[in-house]
Coordinates of C-alpha atoms in Angstrom, one line a residue:
M6 CA 2.3 -15.4 194.6
R7 CA 3.8 -16.3 191.3
W8 CA 4.8 -19.7 190.0
L9 CA 6.9 -20.9 187.1
S10 CA 5.4 -21.1 183.6
D11 CA 6.7 -24.6 183.2
P12 CA 9.1 -27.1 184.9
S13 CA 12.1 -26.4 182.6
S14 CA 15.6 -25.6 183.6
A15 CA 15.3 -22.3 181.8
A16 CA 12.2 -21.3 183.8
L17 CA 13.9 -22.3 187.0
R18 CA 17.0 -20.3 186.1
D19 CA 14.9 -17.2 185.5
A20 CA 13.2 -17.7 188.9
L21 CA 16.5 -18.1 190.7
R22 CA 17.9 -15.0 189.1
A23 CA 14.9 -13.1 190.5
A24 CA 14.8 -14.7 194.0
A25 CA 18.3 -15.9 194.6
P26 CA 20.7 -14.2 192.2
D27 CA 23.8 -15.4 194.2
L28 CA 22.7 -19.0 193.5
A29 CA 21.5 -18.6 189.9
G30 CA 24.7 -19.6 188.3
L31 CA 25.3 -22.8 190.2
P32 CA 25.2 -26.2 188.3
L33 CA 21.6 -27.3 188.2
S34 CA 20.4 -30.9 188.2
M35 CA 16.7 -31.3 187.4
R36 CA 14.4 -34.2 188.2
D37 CA 12.1 -36.0 185.8
V38 CA 8.5 -34.6 186.1
A39 CA 6.8 -36.7 183.6
G40 CA 3.2 -37.7 184.4
R41 CA 2.4 -34.7 186.7
D42 CA -0.7 -33.7 184.9
E43 CA -2.7 -33.0 188.1
P44 CA -2.1 -29.3 189.1
L45 CA -1.9 -30.2 192.8
W46 CA 1.2 -32.2 192.1
Q47 CA 2.9 -29.8 189.7
A48 CA 5.9 -29.2 192.0
S49 CA 9.3 -30.6 192.0
S50 CA 12.8 -30.1 193.3
A51 CA 16.3 -29.7 191.8
L52 CA 19.9 -29.8 193.1
L53 CA 22.0 -26.7 193.0
D54 CA 25.7 -27.6 192.9
D55 CA 24.9 -30.6 195.2
A56 CA 24.9 -28.2 198.0
Y57 CA 21.3 -26.9 198.0
V58 CA 17.8 -28.2 197.2
V59 CA 15.4 -25.9 195.5
K60 CA 11.7 -26.7 195.5
F61 CA 9.5 -25.0 192.9
A62 CA 6.0 -25.2 191.3
W63 CA 4.3 -24.5 188.0
S64 CA 0.7 -24.3 189.1
E65 CA -1.2 -22.3 191.7
P66 CA -2.3 -25.3 193.9
A67 CA 1.2 -26.7 194.0
A68 CA 2.7 -23.3 194.6
R69 CA 0.4 -22.9 197.6
R70 CA 1.7 -26.2 199.0
V71 CA 5.3 -25.0 198.6
G72 CA 4.4 -21.7 200.3
Y73 CA 2.7 -23.6 203.1
E74 CA 5.9 -25.6 203.6
M75 CA 7.8 -22.4 203.9
E76 CA 5.5 -21.3 206.7
I77 CA 5.8 -24.6 208.5
L78 CA 9.6 -24.6 208.4
A79 CA 9.8 -21.0 209.7
A80 CA 7.6 -22.0 212.6
L81 CA 9.5 -25.2 213.4
T82 CA 13.0 -23.8 213.2
G83 CA 14.5 -23.8 216.6
E84 CA 11.6 -25.8 218.0
V85 CA 12.2 -29.2 216.4
P86 CA 15.5 -31.0 215.6
C87 CA 16.5 -32.1 212.1
I88 CA 14.6 -29.4 210.3
P89 CA 15.9 -28.3 206.8
Q90 CA 17.9 -25.1 206.9
V91 CA 16.1 -22.5 204.8
V92 CA 18.4 -20.4 202.6
V93 CA 15.7 -18.7 200.4
A94 CA 12.0 -18.5 200.9
S95 CA 10.3 -16.6 198.1
V96 CA 6.7 -16.2 197.0
D97 CA 7.3 -14.1 193.9
P98 CA 8.3 -16.4 192.3
V99 CA 7.6 -19.3 194.6
L100 CA 11.0 -20.9 195.5
L101 CA 12.1 -22.7 198.6
V102 CA 15.9 -23.3 198.8
T103 CA 17.3 -25.4 201.6
R104 CA 20.8 -26.6 202.4
K105 CA 21.4 -30.2 201.3
E106 CA 22.5 -32.6 204.0
G107 CA 24.7 -35.6 203.0
G108 CA 23.4 -39.0 203.9
D109 CA 21.1 -41.8 202.9
S110 CA 17.4 -42.6 203.0
L111 CA 16.3 -44.8 205.8
F112 CA 15.1 -47.2 203.2
A113 CA 18.7 -47.7 202.1
V114 CA 20.2 -48.2 205.5
A115 CA 17.4 -49.6 207.7
D116 CA 18.7 -53.2 207.7
T117 CA 22.2 -52.1 209.0
M118 CA 21.0 -49.7 211.7
D119 CA 20.9 -50.2 215.4
V120 CA 17.1 -50.5 215.9
D121 CA 17.0 -49.0 219.4
R122 CA 19.3 -46.1 218.5
T123 CA 17.3 -45.4 215.4
G124 CA 14.0 -45.6 217.3
A125 CA 15.3 -43.2 220.0
Q126 CA 16.2 -40.6 217.4
L127 CA 12.9 -40.9 215.6
A128 CA 11.1 -40.6 218.9
A129 CA 13.0 -37.5 219.9
F130 CA 12.0 -35.8 216.6
L131 CA 8.3 -36.9 216.9
A132 CA 8.0 -35.9 220.5
A133 CA 9.3 -32.5 219.8
L134 CA 7.1 -32.0 216.8
H135 CA 4.0 -33.2 218.5
H136 CA 4.5 -30.8 221.4
V137 CA 5.0 -27.7 219.3
R138 CA 2.5 -25.0 220.2
V139 CA 3.1 -22.1 217.7
P140 CA 0.1 -19.8 217.3
G141 CA -1.4 -20.2 213.9
L142 CA 0.7 -23.2 213.0
L143 CA -1.1 -25.5 210.4
D144 CA -4.1 -23.1 210.3
A145 CA -3.6 -22.6 206.6
Y146 CA -4.0 -26.2 205.7
D147 CA -6.9 -28.7 206.0
G148 CA -4.8 -31.4 207.4
P149 CA -3.0 -34.5 206.1
Q150 CA -4.5 -36.4 203.1
H151 CA -5.5 -39.6 204.8
P152 CA -5.2 -42.8 202.8
A153 CA -8.1 -44.2 200.9
P154 CA -11.1 -45.0 203.1
T155 CA -12.1 -48.6 203.7
A156 CA -15.2 -48.3 201.6
V157 CA -13.1 -47.5 198.5
L158 CA -10.6 -50.3 199.4
R159 CA -13.4 -52.8 199.9
E160 CA -15.0 -51.9 196.6
R161 CA -11.9 -51.8 194.4
L162 CA -8.8 -53.5 195.8
G163 CA -10.1 -57.0 195.5
H164 CA -9.7 -56.8 191.7
W165 CA -5.9 -56.9 192.2
M166 CA -5.1 -58.3 195.7
P167 CA -6.4 -61.2 197.9
V168 CA -7.3 -59.1 200.9
D169 CA -8.8 -60.5 204.1
T170 CA -12.0 -58.4 204.1
R171 CA -12.2 -58.6 207.9
W172 CA -9.5 -56.0 207.9
Y173 CA -11.9 -53.3 206.8
G174 CA -14.2 -53.7 209.7
W175 CA -11.3 -53.9 212.1
I176 CA -9.8 -50.7 210.8
D177 CA -13.1 -48.9 211.0
A178 CA -13.7 -50.1 214.6
T179 CA -10.2 -49.4 215.7
L180 CA -10.2 -45.8 214.4
A181 CA -13.9 -45.1 215.2
S182 CA -13.1 -42.8 218.1
P183 CA -10.6 -40.0 217.2
R184 CA -7.8 -39.1 219.5
P185 CA -6.7 -35.5 220.3
P186 CA -4.7 -34.2 217.4
V187 CA -1.1 -32.9 217.4
P188 CA 1.1 -31.3 214.8
C189 CA 2.1 -34.2 212.5
H190 CA 4.6 -34.5 209.7
S191 CA 2.1 -37.0 208.1
D192 CA 4.5 -38.5 205.5
L193 CA 7.4 -39.9 207.5
H194 CA 8.5 -42.6 205.1
G195 CA 12.1 -43.6 204.6
D196 CA 12.8 -41.3 201.7
N197 CA 11.8 -38.3 203.7
Q198 CA 14.6 -39.0 206.2
V199 CA 18.3 -38.4 205.8
W200 CA 20.7 -40.6 207.9
A201 CA 24.5 -40.5 208.2
G202 CA 26.7 -42.4 210.5
G203 CA 23.8 -43.8 212.4
D204 CA 22.3 -40.4 213.1
L205 CA 19.2 -38.7 211.9
R206 CA 20.4 -35.6 210.0
L207 CA 17.3 -34.3 208.4
V208 CA 13.5 -34.8 208.0
V209 CA 12.2 -33.2 204.7
D210 CA 8.9 -32.6 202.9
F211 CA 6.6 -30.8 205.3
E212 CA 4.1 -29.7 202.7
T213 CA 1.4 -32.2 203.9
A214 CA 2.0 -31.6 207.6
G215 CA -1.2 -31.2 209.5
W216 CA -3.2 -32.0 212.6
A217 CA -3.6 -35.7 213.3
E218 CA -3.3 -38.2 216.1
P219 CA 0.2 -39.2 217.2
E220 CA -0.3 -42.8 215.9
Y221 CA -0.8 -41.5 212.4
D222 CA 2.8 -40.2 212.3
L223 CA 4.1 -43.7 213.2
R224 CA 2.0 -45.6 210.7
L225 CA 4.8 -45.9 208.1
L226 CA 7.4 -47.4 210.5
P227 CA 6.2 -51.0 210.5
G228 CA 8.1 -52.9 207.9
L229 CA 11.2 -50.7 207.9
G230 CA 14.1 -52.7 209.1
P231 CA 13.5 -56.1 210.8
G232 CA 9.8 -56.6 211.0
V233 CA 8.0 -54.3 213.4
E234 CA 11.0 -53.8 215.7
L235 CA 11.6 -50.3 214.7
L236 CA 8.0 -49.4 215.5
R237 CA 8.3 -51.0 218.9
A238 CA 11.6 -49.2 219.7
T239 CA 10.3 -45.8 218.5
A240 CA 7.0 -46.2 220.4
A241 CA 8.8 -47.1 223.6
H242 CA 11.2 -44.2 223.4
Y243 CA 8.4 -41.9 222.3
E244 CA 6.3 -42.7 225.4
R245 CA 9.2 -41.9 227.6
E246 CA 10.1 -38.7 225.7
S247 CA 6.6 -37.3 225.4
G248 CA 4.8 -38.7 228.4
R249 CA 2.0 -39.7 226.0
L250 CA 0.9 -43.3 225.6
L251 CA 0.5 -44.8 222.2
D252 CA -2.0 -47.4 221.0
L253 CA -0.1 -49.8 218.7
E254 CA -3.4 -51.2 217.4
R255 CA -4.3 -47.8 216.1
V256 CA -0.8 -47.4 214.5
M257 CA -1.3 -50.7 212.7
A258 CA -4.8 -49.8 211.6
W259 CA -3.4 -46.7 209.9
H260 CA -0.5 -48.7 208.6
V261 CA -2.7 -51.3 206.9
R262 CA -5.0 -48.7 205.5
S263 CA -2.0 -46.8 204.1
V264 CA -0.3 -49.8 202.6
L265 CA -3.5 -51.0 200.9
G266 CA -4.3 -47.5 199.7
D267 CA -0.8 -47.3 198.2
A268 CA -1.3 -50.6 196.6
L269 CA -4.6 -49.6 195.1
W270 CA -3.4 -46.6 193.2
R271 CA -0.3 -48.4 192.0
C272 CA -2.4 -51.3 190.7
A273 CA -4.9 -49.0 189.1
A274 CA -2.2 -47.0 187.5
G275 CA -0.2 -50.0 186.3
V276 CA 2.7 -49.0 188.5
A277 CA 4.9 -51.8 190.0
L278 CA 4.7 -52.4 193.8
P279 CA 7.8 -51.4 195.7
D280 CA 10.7 -53.9 195.8
G281 CA 9.1 -55.9 193.0
R282 CA 6.8 -57.7 195.5
T283 CA 3.7 -59.3 194.2
P284 CA 0.2 -58.2 195.6
A285 CA 0.0 -61.6 197.4
R286 CA 3.3 -60.9 199.1
W287 CA 2.2 -57.5 200.2
V288 CA -0.8 -59.1 202.0
D289 CA 1.4 -61.8 203.5
D290 CA 3.8 -59.2 204.9
L291 CA 0.9 -57.2 206.4
T292 CA -0.5 -60.4 208.0
A293 CA 2.9 -61.2 209.5
R294 CA 3.3 -57.7 211.0
L295 CA -0.1 -57.8 212.6
G296 CA 0.8 -61.3 214.0
E297 CA 4.0 -60.0 215.5
L298 CA 2.2 -57.4 217.5
G299 CA -0.8 -59.6 218.2
V300 CA -3.3 -57.1 216.7
G301 CA -5.9 -57.2 213.9
P302 CA -9.3 -58.8 213.3
R303 CA -10.2 -61.4 215.9

C-alpha cells in the first residue's frame, strides 16, 4: 500500500498517471484540506471533469480507511441499491475513483421532499444493507466510531450549552443492553446522500461502516425535514421491508448523544454550529424532537 506524499494537485496527478492513466488528463478540482493535521483524517476527494470523484490519502492510517472502503464497496455492489459505481480501485498508490451522480444533498432538499416517499427509499437502502451476509465483510475494521460517551459530555459540555443533565442517565439506561449488530453505514447524514427528482441516487462514504445495531443507522434522521416525520416514515417502511422491529427510544438516545457530541467538538474547536444556531437553540430543538416522539427522561 502506498499513499500520496502530500495533498497537492501535482501529487494526485502523479498518482492518477500510475493508477488510472486514461483519467489523468481530465480537469481536476481539488478540495481545501486545511486543518487536517491528524493522520487519521488525512484523506480527501477531488472532482475529475465533473464526471468522477477520486478519493485519496496522504498518510498510512487514512490510506487504510480508503482501502477499507474499496473492500466494502466491492462486497456491497449488486447486494445493496444506490452504491457508488467503482471505476478504479488501486492500493499502489491508494486511489478510489467512482462515477459522480448528479443531484443534491438531502440537507438541501429535505424541506421540499415527500416525507413518506423519502422514508420508503431510505428504508429500502437500510433494509438491504442490514441484511447483507457477505463472508468477511467488515472484519477488517473495529466498527463505527461512536459519538462521545456520556461521561465526557457530562464533564465538558456544560461549559458551552445548557444541557438537561437527566439526558445522560436516560441515554445510558436506554442503551445499556446492546441489540444484535448488523452491517451499518454508520454516517448516514444528509451530505452522504445524493437525491434527484425525488429519488435516492447514491449513498457515499462507507469508510466508517461497521457492525452496529439498526437503530444506530437511523440516529441522524431526526431533524431532517419537518421535525421527526422523516424518522417516523423511514422506521415504518423499514419494519415492513426488513421484518425487524425498531425501538425509537434507542434511535433518539443515539441521536441526542450524537448531536451533543458534535456540539462538543465544535464548541471546543471554536467552530460554528450548523445553520448558525446557538447552543441554546440546539438544546431546544432536541427537547422538541423528544417531545414529539414522547421519549426521553421521565
